[in-house]
Amino acid sequence: MNRQIIFTPEKEASRDLTYSEYSSCKQSIHILFQDKGLEGYEFLLKAYRAAISAYLSFHKIESPARFLRTLVSRFDVLAREARLAPSEYQNFGAHIIVNTGRMLWLLSSDERSVHIGSAGRQVSCADAGRHLLSEVAVVDSGGQTELFPSSIKDCMRLYAITPPADEDVDLVIGCGEAERNSVFESLRMLSPKTAEPGGPLKQYIPLKYLNKKVIAISLSRSRDALETPVPRGIPVALAGASHRNIPAITLYAVLIATIVLALFWGAQKLTGQRPEREHTPAMESRIAADSHLGAAAEEAPPAEPEHSGLRGGGAAHELALLWNRSFKSAVTSSPAAAGDAVVFGCRDGKLYALNSLSGEPKWNYAASAGIGASPAVLGERVVCADYRGNVFCLNSGDGSAAWKRTLPGKISSSPLIVEQKVIAGCYDGYVYCLALGDGAMLWRFKTGGIVRASPASNGSLVIAPSHDGIVYGISLGTGAERWRHEIRIDLESSPAVSGTRVVMGGPDGTIRALDPVSGTSLWKTTAGGAVKSGVSISGDRVYAGSNDGHLYCLSLETGSILWRFKTGDIVLSRSCVFDGIALCASYDGTLYMLDAETGEQLDAYSTKAQIYSSPLVIGDLVYFGNNAGGMYCLRIVRKSAV
């Protein structure tokens, strides 16, 4: 017994696009294209039409994986024709499911909004165990493509989902963590209706808490259901037919609906109007806030001094270029000091060491894949990790390998060295502790989701946020859990620890402080957009960047906002604070130098490319990379007071 329900917003108009068809008793396709603020809505319509046309052109889909990969290639061509900017790719909300009867194939641009319900448990696709699904590469890039997409292919994930035998499975597609439980509850409350010949293929149910369409698919895996020849809602006359045998009137209806959509869009374009839709504060400012923003993030932030990206007159400090070097791929890794060198990873798969004064190369180490993690340095040891799960330790003098250990998942978080131990978070959901001397495994700790944030430590505990929405306090010595703090949202902001506070951000826009000893909540403050940057603590102040384009400065004691500074795009890098100066890098390609006390701008340096790398300061020199493959060294010129 199969059924599909489309939950729709009760009050808001929606431009989301859905399509479904049961071509036989064993095969069906379900399509959801969501309007997530994409600038080129015409592109969304064309991609939607291309998906349907491709499906209808097949007599039978022999290889769902090949079919879905072909669709992704077609989407890429359409994106180039529409001149869609790379920054817009992550707003492409597409989900396509092919059901073969025994297996589901899912192509999704946002696996965090796809949820699987089985055996009374609901998890997002990204956190589901390998017994339920396995990821099939759309394209093998070996990079951190989910953060830095250069094509539509980089934004899409392909999964093969194998429902357990004799167990019902529900798929909910298109909602975030906040709505997930409510949608599953609504699904359970709906009594199944017996399919009548000629009955509807799908049901539409309005829900007041939704602002986008959500597809729910129920699959019964019981023996009786598997032997039932007709899926729910399909006329008996069509059982066992391929979609080419569907009456012509059905195909004409699809064609007419597509033409009507196109004409409707054209009319809106000519009149300069677009249908109303909900906007977050970040959309209003043209800076993309994360799609997981909750109601709290939509509230106006408390009044505090705000500064724009305009340079104040009579600046006492300036940024001057000392040198810069170019590489073939993005430098998203943050540099670290190692003797007279700066070391950093590159997405070309190498760890580089440059002379800190001249920028001349000293050595490089070829890893097995791109490097997004930032190196950790202790004495003569440099530790880093690549996207293929390799943690490696090098000698800082010549870059020779001391040891390498391969972990069973991708690594994008940065390793931490504390007490002669290396702590690394991994996409397999574990936090690993290795010996700095030889890489031997000391312990590992299992979380319920991927670990993308870089762990922190107060010397006795490891603080590790996970994508299962839980912050874990783990004993550094034994790997035992000391406490957990449940937030129930995806956590990827790297925390900072100082004395009696551990502070981190969240995709709901919340900046929160916990007690590092007990994990209890001390305070929470809401920014105007998702907070995915690493957090910095300096003295009695906290600094955190947001997807609303601001750098926030908060009181470490109370969490009250002291000031915020507006940049031209999202802020994902960790700020560096020293000697009364705060350095903030933005996706607008600019490094801003601010007065750490007031938030006033002292100077700025533009690289004309997005910056994810966090700045490093050595004396009066500043080092950072950008997504165009540049590594920069700037000198802070301190002017004498007049």
XYZ file of C-alpha atoms in Angstrom:
642
model
C 0.000 0.000 0.000
C 1.555 3.324 -1.139
C 0.143 6.790 -0.729
C 1.324 10.333 -1.292
C 0.092 13.396 0.533
C 1.040 16.961 -0.326
C 0.851 19.231 2.697
C 0.342 22.844 1.643
C 0.507 26.183 3.479
C -2.914 26.995 4.909
C -2.721 30.747 4.383
C 0.316 31.646 2.286
C 0.374 31.436 -1.510
C 3.064 29.037 -2.705
C 4.942 28.867 -6.004
C 6.364 25.439 -5.203
C 5.967 22.873 -7.985
C 4.945 19.234 -7.511
C 4.441 16.293 -9.863
C 3.887 12.589 -9.328
C 3.004 9.583 -11.425
C 2.661 5.861 -10.843
C 3.746 4.406 -14.174
C 3.222 0.835 -12.982
C 2.374 -1.087 -9.843
C 6.060 -1.113 -8.935
C 7.446 2.192 -10.209
C 6.578 5.794 -9.462
C 8.177 9.227 -9.530
C 7.626 12.133 -7.154
C 8.958 15.650 -7.824
C 9.070 18.684 -5.527
C 10.655 21.963 -6.611
C 10.567 24.604 -3.872
C 10.842 28.335 -4.339
C 13.581 29.115 -1.771
C 14.204 32.698 -2.850
C 15.949 31.803 -6.107
C 16.441 34.977 -8.162
C 15.736 33.229 -11.458
C 12.304 31.679 -10.940
C 12.184 31.052 -14.702
C 15.132 28.697 -14.221
C 13.143 26.770 -11.606
C 10.258 26.389 -14.056
C 12.571 25.215 -16.847
C 14.290 22.688 -14.577
C 10.878 21.408 -13.453
C 9.708 20.995 -17.045
C 12.993 19.295 -17.977
C 12.547 16.728 -15.201
C 9.018 15.844 -16.309
C 9.959 15.741 -20.002
C 12.925 13.478 -19.291
C 10.740 11.098 -17.303
C 8.026 10.949 -19.974
C 10.619 10.257 -22.677
C 11.631 6.975 -21.008
C 9.550 3.862 -21.684
C 11.040 2.378 -18.525
C 13.744 3.627 -16.172
C 16.196 0.745 -16.171
C 18.813 2.624 -14.119
C 17.402 5.262 -11.744
C 20.925 6.417 -10.829
C 21.825 7.067 -14.479
C 18.473 8.770 -15.091
C 18.912 11.118 -12.118
C 22.530 11.921 -12.997
C 21.363 12.842 -16.495
C 18.827 15.218 -14.956
C 21.548 16.925 -12.908
C 23.612 17.491 -16.060
C 20.558 19.020 -17.722
C 20.018 21.312 -14.723
C 23.637 22.443 -15.019
C 23.128 23.420 -18.667
C 19.961 25.362 -17.780
C 21.761 27.152 -14.932
C 24.528 28.287 -17.275
C 21.996 29.436 -19.861
C 20.184 31.417 -17.157
C 23.542 32.860 -16.010
C 22.727 31.805 -12.490
C 25.375 33.023 -10.032
C 27.138 30.316 -7.947
C 25.833 32.004 -4.793
C 22.301 31.160 -6.003
C 22.887 27.420 -6.435
C 22.130 26.699 -2.790
C 18.684 28.272 -3.258
C 17.808 25.609 -5.840
C 15.288 23.505 -3.918
C 14.851 20.285 -5.881
C 13.829 16.808 -4.712
C 13.136 13.889 -7.075
C 12.248 10.383 -5.875
C 12.113 7.327 -8.093
C 10.391 4.341 -6.458
C 11.270 0.984 -8.042
C 9.196 -1.060 -5.590
C 12.173 -2.582 -3.812
C 14.221 0.591 -3.465
C 13.880 4.364 -3.456
C 16.297 6.604 -5.311
C 16.433 10.165 -3.973
C 18.028 13.138 -5.707
C 18.019 16.141 -3.388
C 19.582 19.581 -3.181
C 18.992 19.676 0.587
C 19.214 16.339 2.399
C 18.520 18.126 5.701
C 14.921 18.732 4.558
C 14.327 15.045 3.707
C 13.220 12.932 6.675
C 12.733 9.190 7.061
C 10.278 7.698 9.530
C 10.776 4.049 10.407
C 10.141 1.967 13.534
C 8.772 4.965 15.418
C 11.877 7.094 14.807
C 12.240 10.110 12.524
C 15.629 11.306 11.272
C 16.815 13.551 8.491
C 18.335 11.912 5.452
C 21.766 13.313 6.381
C 21.602 11.611 9.787
C 19.983 8.306 8.804
C 22.012 5.165 9.385
C 23.666 3.216 6.628
C 21.211 0.352 7.134
C 18.558 2.612 5.575
C 20.441 4.457 2.863
C 23.735 4.863 1.088
C 25.014 7.891 -0.795
C 25.770 7.465 -4.486
C 28.075 10.095 -5.926
C 26.564 12.511 -8.434
C 30.094 13.643 -9.222
C 33.229 12.721 -7.250
C 34.858 16.065 -6.451
C 36.600 15.234 -3.177
C 35.761 18.717 -1.984
C 33.603 20.574 0.469
C 31.112 21.268 -2.276
C 28.124 21.720 0.039
C 29.675 24.977 1.244
C 31.367 26.143 -1.940
C 29.335 25.015 -4.965
C 30.663 25.870 -8.423
C 27.883 24.046 -10.291
C 24.450 22.525 -9.706
C 26.143 19.120 -9.443
C 27.963 20.320 -6.332
C 24.614 21.024 -4.629
C 22.902 17.716 -5.377
C 23.069 14.487 -3.379
C 21.967 11.093 -4.668
C 20.853 8.375 -2.237
C 19.729 4.796 -2.564
C 17.210 4.052 0.183
C 16.456 0.436 1.074
C 13.376 0.187 3.319
C 13.628 -2.591 5.942
C 11.701 -5.780 5.164
C 8.229 -6.022 6.743
C 8.460 -2.471 8.058
C 6.498 0.606 6.969
C 8.508 3.645 5.938
C 7.380 7.272 5.644
C 9.309 9.918 3.722
C 8.662 13.595 4.452
C 10.306 15.927 1.951
C 10.670 19.695 1.973
C 10.522 20.765 5.621
C 13.061 21.601 8.300
C 13.679 20.105 11.726
C 11.210 22.509 13.340
C 8.236 21.258 11.276
C 9.288 17.614 10.957
C 7.599 16.148 14.024
C 4.373 18.047 13.350
C 4.221 16.782 9.760
C 4.810 13.186 10.855
C 2.110 13.572 13.499
C -0.318 14.923 10.890
C 0.566 11.989 8.653
C -0.215 9.495 11.426
C -3.574 11.132 12.157
C -4.780 10.729 8.576
C -6.758 7.516 8.196
C -5.866 5.599 5.040
C -8.628 5.636 2.455
C -9.344 2.713 0.226
C -8.221 3.399 -3.319
C -11.106 3.634 -5.731
C -10.770 3.084 -9.472
C -10.224 6.483 -11.040
C -9.565 7.997 -7.600
C -7.098 10.780 -6.950
C -3.388 10.069 -7.196
C -2.596 12.307 -4.256
C -4.221 14.190 -1.430
C -3.729 17.871 -0.609
C -3.885 18.738 3.088
C -3.417 22.364 4.289
C -1.349 22.901 7.441
C -1.215 26.277 9.168
C 2.418 26.055 10.315
C 3.868 25.525 6.819
C 5.041 28.194 4.399
C 6.109 25.753 1.688
C 4.692 22.615 0.138
C 5.801 19.330 1.681
C 5.473 15.866 0.142
C 4.815 12.853 2.372
C 5.133 9.367 0.901
C 4.034 6.286 2.849
C 5.414 2.920 1.792
C 4.114 -0.275 3.314
C 6.641 -3.116 3.300
C 4.372 -5.784 4.736
C 4.017 -9.026 2.727
C 0.335 -8.401 2.013
C 1.043 -4.904 0.755
C 3.910 -6.059 -1.450
C 1.599 -8.562 -3.075
C -1.062 -5.910 -3.697
C -0.880 -5.219 -7.431
C -2.342 -1.714 -7.415
C -0.737 1.201 -5.498
C -3.043 3.526 -3.599
C -4.871 6.054 -5.729
C -4.187 4.375 -9.113
C -7.040 3.292 -11.361
C -7.161 -0.508 -11.777
C -7.141 -0.063 -15.526
C -3.618 1.378 -15.333
C -2.101 -1.365 -13.184
C 1.050 -2.754 -14.749
C 1.090 -0.156 -17.526
C 4.161 1.835 -18.405
C 3.700 5.574 -18.507
C 3.671 5.448 -22.282
C 0.381 3.502 -21.969
C -1.274 6.223 -19.929
C -4.205 7.761 -21.802
C -3.246 10.675 -24.031
C -5.566 12.966 -22.126
C -3.270 12.666 -19.100
C -0.262 13.776 -21.137
C -2.262 16.619 -22.674
C -3.275 17.731 -19.190
C 0.359 17.840 -18.121
C 1.273 19.849 -21.248
C -1.573 22.315 -20.737
C -0.658 22.775 -17.064
C 2.933 23.505 -18.050
C 1.847 26.100 -20.654
C -0.468 27.774 -18.123
C 2.395 28.006 -15.632
C 4.619 29.577 -18.286
C 1.958 32.108 -19.318
C 1.285 32.950 -15.675
C 4.954 33.576 -15.075
C 5.230 35.707 -18.225
C 2.283 37.860 -17.156
C 3.851 38.422 -13.772
C 7.149 39.343 -15.425
C 5.520 41.856 -17.779
C 3.646 43.590 -14.996
C 6.710 43.673 -12.807
C 4.844 41.825 -10.086
C 5.530 38.524 -8.386
C 3.123 36.548 -6.212
C 3.434 37.289 -2.558
C 5.655 35.014 -0.507
C 7.183 35.026 2.902
C 10.502 36.797 3.328
C 12.991 36.480 6.148
C 14.866 39.602 7.237
C 17.948 38.252 5.474
C 16.114 37.985 2.150
C 14.923 41.541 2.532
C 18.554 42.679 2.657
C 19.472 40.373 -0.292
C 21.767 38.335 1.903
C 20.715 34.707 2.000
C 19.873 33.585 5.500
C 19.754 29.832 6.058
C 16.511 28.122 5.093
C 16.215 26.678 8.622
C 15.540 30.077 10.264
C 12.822 29.804 12.838
C 10.331 32.312 14.107
C 12.756 33.532 16.743
C 15.234 34.590 14.062
C 12.543 36.667 12.381
C 12.086 38.886 15.403
C 13.750 42.279 15.280
C 17.067 42.191 17.158
C 17.436 44.425 20.215
C 18.628 47.966 19.672
C 22.384 48.334 19.611
C 24.947 50.465 17.748
C 25.210 49.388 14.117
C 27.981 50.327 11.749
C 28.112 50.064 7.980
C 31.045 49.214 5.752
C 32.033 52.850 5.414
C 35.462 53.830 6.588
C 35.578 56.340 9.379
C 37.645 59.482 8.929
C 41.064 59.896 10.490
C 41.704 56.150 10.847
C 44.676 55.372 13.081
C 45.329 52.019 11.365
C 45.556 50.872 7.772
C 45.885 47.554 5.956
C 48.625 47.360 3.323
C 49.377 44.376 1.063
C 52.774 42.784 1.763
C 52.404 39.791 -0.584
C 49.865 37.409 -2.056
C 50.118 34.029 -3.780
C 47.680 32.258 -6.100
C 46.730 28.570 -6.168
C 44.618 26.438 -8.498
C 41.745 25.884 -6.049
C 39.978 27.686 -3.229
C 41.835 28.314 0.014
C 39.076 27.856 2.589
C 41.416 26.470 5.247
C 42.569 28.982 7.851
C 46.344 29.463 8.147
C 48.401 28.562 11.232
C 51.887 29.622 12.318
C 54.648 26.991 12.253
C 58.040 28.529 13.051
C 58.922 31.021 10.310
C 56.156 29.682 8.058
C 52.410 29.882 7.661
C 50.752 26.563 6.833
C 47.321 26.069 5.292
C 45.328 23.598 3.265
C 43.974 24.048 -0.239
C 41.147 22.357 -2.092
C 43.698 21.259 -4.710
C 44.658 18.522 -2.219
C 47.861 20.010 -0.824
C 48.994 21.465 2.484
C 51.323 24.404 1.834
C 54.010 26.066 3.952
C 55.082 29.573 2.898
C 57.705 31.829 4.414
C 55.702 34.184 6.591
C 57.682 37.297 5.552
C 58.250 36.724 1.838
C 55.503 34.297 0.858
C 58.060 32.066 -0.829
C 57.230 28.336 -0.741
C 59.036 26.165 1.788
C 57.342 22.816 1.202
C 54.007 21.196 0.366
C 52.374 17.888 1.232
C 50.103 16.065 -1.230
C 47.027 14.683 0.538
C 44.525 12.227 -0.919
C 41.803 14.842 -1.518
C 40.983 18.491 -1.055
C 41.700 20.100 2.305
C 39.119 22.365 3.920
C 40.232 21.749 7.502
C 42.603 24.192 9.158
C 45.909 22.794 10.435
C 46.740 22.572 14.141
C 50.341 23.125 15.222
C 52.165 22.105 18.375
C 55.945 22.430 18.481
C 57.355 20.731 15.389
C 54.145 18.844 14.581
C 51.506 19.988 12.072
C 48.232 18.039 12.026
C 45.533 18.374 9.381
C 42.886 16.291 7.568
C 41.482 15.913 4.060
C 38.035 15.276 2.616
C 38.669 11.535 2.262
C 38.939 11.107 6.033
C 42.742 11.042 6.324
C 44.227 12.640 9.436
C 47.938 13.240 8.934
C 50.806 14.576 11.049
C 53.796 16.304 9.421
C 57.141 17.628 10.560
C 56.921 21.423 10.380
C 60.500 21.813 9.140
C 60.249 19.945 5.835
C 56.668 18.669 5.558
C 57.658 15.011 5.810
C 54.966 12.679 7.107
C 55.207 11.442 10.689
C 52.015 9.360 10.475
C 48.622 9.100 8.765
C 45.385 7.500 9.916
C 42.331 7.019 7.704
C 38.929 7.457 9.332
C 35.732 6.032 7.774
C 34.131 9.340 6.812
C 34.733 12.726 5.258
C 36.432 15.397 7.398
C 35.788 19.105 6.942
C 36.161 20.207 10.576
C 39.565 21.223 11.873
C 41.549 18.951 14.184
C 42.353 20.092 17.716
C 45.565 19.362 19.624
C 45.272 19.273 23.405
C 47.360 17.413 25.993
C 49.331 15.499 23.304
C 46.042 14.287 21.820
C 44.482 14.983 18.434
C 40.688 15.425 18.389
C 38.900 15.132 15.047
C 35.212 15.201 14.091
C 34.083 13.015 11.199
C 31.096 12.656 8.868
C 30.559 9.104 10.127
C 29.158 10.681 13.312
C 32.129 9.974 15.577
C 34.555 12.193 17.457
C 37.998 10.556 17.409
C 40.922 10.937 19.799
C 44.351 9.982 18.413
C 47.794 10.069 19.999
C 49.848 12.998 18.705
C 53.009 10.880 18.784
C 52.002 8.055 16.456
C 48.329 8.483 15.524
C 47.177 5.501 17.599
C 43.453 5.418 18.356
C 42.851 6.312 22.018
C 39.074 6.469 21.955
C 36.098 7.364 19.802
C 32.716 8.788 20.749
C 29.531 8.237 18.733
C 27.081 11.077 18.133
C 23.810 10.823 16.240
C 24.818 12.885 13.200
C 27.754 14.082 11.146
C 30.327 16.204 13.000
C 31.105 19.223 10.848
C 31.930 21.770 13.573
C 35.476 21.854 14.901
C 35.594 20.584 18.510
C 36.845 22.781 21.354
C 38.267 21.944 24.776
C 38.667 23.459 28.216
C 41.552 21.102 29.033
C 39.503 18.338 30.632
C 36.471 18.086 28.345
C 36.011 18.018 24.593
C 33.040 20.133 23.479
C 31.599 18.694 20.264
C 28.423 19.937 18.503
C 26.826 17.416 16.121
C 24.279 17.494 13.315
C 21.956 15.470 15.550
C 21.267 18.783 17.324
C 23.167 17.875 20.488
C 26.251 19.444 22.051
C 28.345 16.802 23.810
C 30.729 17.240 26.725
C 33.214 14.348 26.428
C 35.967 13.397 28.851
C 39.327 14.140 27.216
C 40.964 11.315 29.126
C 38.478 8.476 28.591
C 36.048 9.517 25.849
C 33.086 9.022 28.209
C 30.092 11.317 27.975
C 29.970 13.830 30.841
C 26.951 15.792 29.685
C 24.813 16.588 26.674
C 22.765 19.646 25.789
C 19.927 19.056 23.320
C 19.107 21.851 20.896
C 17.567 19.746 18.089
C 18.836 21.807 15.175
C 21.780 21.120 12.876
C 24.926 22.361 14.596
C 27.982 23.309 12.572
C 29.212 26.522 14.223
C 32.570 25.824 15.883
C 32.378 26.744 19.587
C 34.764 28.796 21.705
C 35.535 28.098 25.370
C 36.632 30.606 27.986
C 36.520 29.926 31.739
C 32.868 29.546 32.645
C 31.395 29.807 29.152
C 31.261 27.744 25.976
C 29.629 29.764 23.190
C 28.400 28.678 19.745
C 25.977 29.707 17.017
C 23.113 27.883 15.329
C 21.275 27.829 11.981
C 18.203 29.260 13.723
C 20.160 32.472 14.350
C 20.690 31.777 18.046
C 23.999 32.439 19.774
C 24.037 30.503 23.040
C 26.306 30.072 26.033
C 26.544 26.873 28.072
C 28.274 25.985 31.305
C 31.310 23.909 30.196
C 31.180 21.825 33.385
C 27.490 20.828 33.345
C 26.249 21.782 29.867
C 23.369 23.835 31.260
C 22.171 26.869 29.324
C 23.352 30.247 30.601
C 21.985 32.625 27.982
C 20.685 32.856 24.410
C 20.683 35.767 21.954
C 19.099 35.882 18.504
C 20.855 37.327 15.477
C 19.095 38.302 12.261
C 20.274 35.248 10.333
C 21.826 31.815 10.698
C 25.081 31.782 12.687
C 27.411 29.224 11.101
C 30.712 30.972 11.671
C 33.148 29.916 14.333
C 32.804 31.971 17.511
C 35.623 34.053 19.054
C 35.987 35.083 22.686
C 38.281 37.912 23.723
C 38.213 39.173 27.298
C 34.604 39.704 28.313
C 33.280 39.798 24.747
C 31.989 37.329 22.163
C 32.273 37.848 18.394
C 30.150 35.895 15.898
C 29.346 36.309 12.198
C 25.889 35.748 10.736
C 24.210 34.995 7.429
C 22.471 38.360 7.749
C 25.851 39.904 6.876
C 26.668 41.248 10.343
C 29.463 40.664 12.808
C 27.928 40.664 16.294
C 29.712 41.658 19.473
C 28.066 40.359 22.672
C 28.705 40.441 26.385
C 30.255 37.148 27.481
C 28.510 37.444 30.840
C 24.939 38.182 29.723
C 24.758 37.689 25.955
C 23.459 41.217 25.385
C 24.389 42.697 21.987
C 26.927 45.513 22.394
C 27.267 46.381 18.715
C 26.982 44.878 15.265
C 28.804 45.706 12.051
C 27.230 45.258 8.612
C 29.271 43.788 5.764
C 28.155 43.223 2.190
C 27.433 39.478 2.446
C 27.275 36.505 4.817
C 30.022 36.042 7.421
C 31.191 32.425 7.791
C 34.770 32.805 9.045
C 35.874 33.129 12.649
C 36.924 36.656 13.597
C 40.354 37.398 15.060
C 40.514 39.836 17.987
C 43.770 41.288 19.368
C 45.128 44.574 20.775
C 41.740 46.289 20.582
C 41.264 45.311 16.928
C 38.711 42.882 15.441
C 39.348 41.407 11.984
C 36.261 40.168 10.170
C 36.250 38.435 6.765
C 33.060 38.459 4.684
C 31.719 36.672 1.622
C 31.726 40.082 -0.068
C 35.475 39.429 -0.485
C 36.590 41.987 2.069
C 38.638 41.793 5.261
C 37.366 44.458 7.660
C 39.483 45.930 10.453
C 37.278 47.213 13.272
C 37.666 48.829 16.656
C 36.909 45.845 18.915
C 35.401 48.118 21.572
C 33.012 50.173 19.445
C 32.657 48.318 16.130
C 33.794 51.371 14.152
C 35.586 50.530 10.907
C 39.281 51.387 10.836
C 40.073 50.081 7.371
C 39.191 47.346 4.852
C 40.957 45.374 2.143
C 39.050 43.820 -0.785
C 40.209 40.632 -2.504
C 37.216 40.637 -4.889
C 36.426 36.988 -4.051
C 34.462 35.278 -1.279
C 36.345 34.636 1.958
C 35.704 31.599 4.166
C 39.216 31.339 5.624
C 39.661 32.901 9.076
C 42.454 35.465 9.545
C 45.654 34.740 11.477
C 47.687 37.522 13.104
C 51.434 37.280 13.779
C 52.800 40.550 15.127
C 51.574 43.228 12.731
C 50.954 40.816 9.841
C 47.587 39.319 8.877
C 47.228 36.097 6.828
C 44.091 34.659 5.199
C 42.923 32.884 2.047
C 39.963 33.346 -0.288
C 37.743 31.114 -2.395
C 39.476 32.170 -5.627
C 42.691 30.443 -4.519
C 44.498 33.435 -3.063
C 46.639 33.578 0.090
C 47.189 37.098 1.371
C 49.584 38.756 3.795
C 48.639 42.278 4.903
C 50.594 44.585 7.168
C 48.783 46.608 9.819
C 50.184 50.110 9.605
C 49.667 51.893 12.878
C 49.663 55.659 12.521
C 50.834 57.938 15.284
C 48.145 59.996 16.932
C 48.103 63.577 15.700
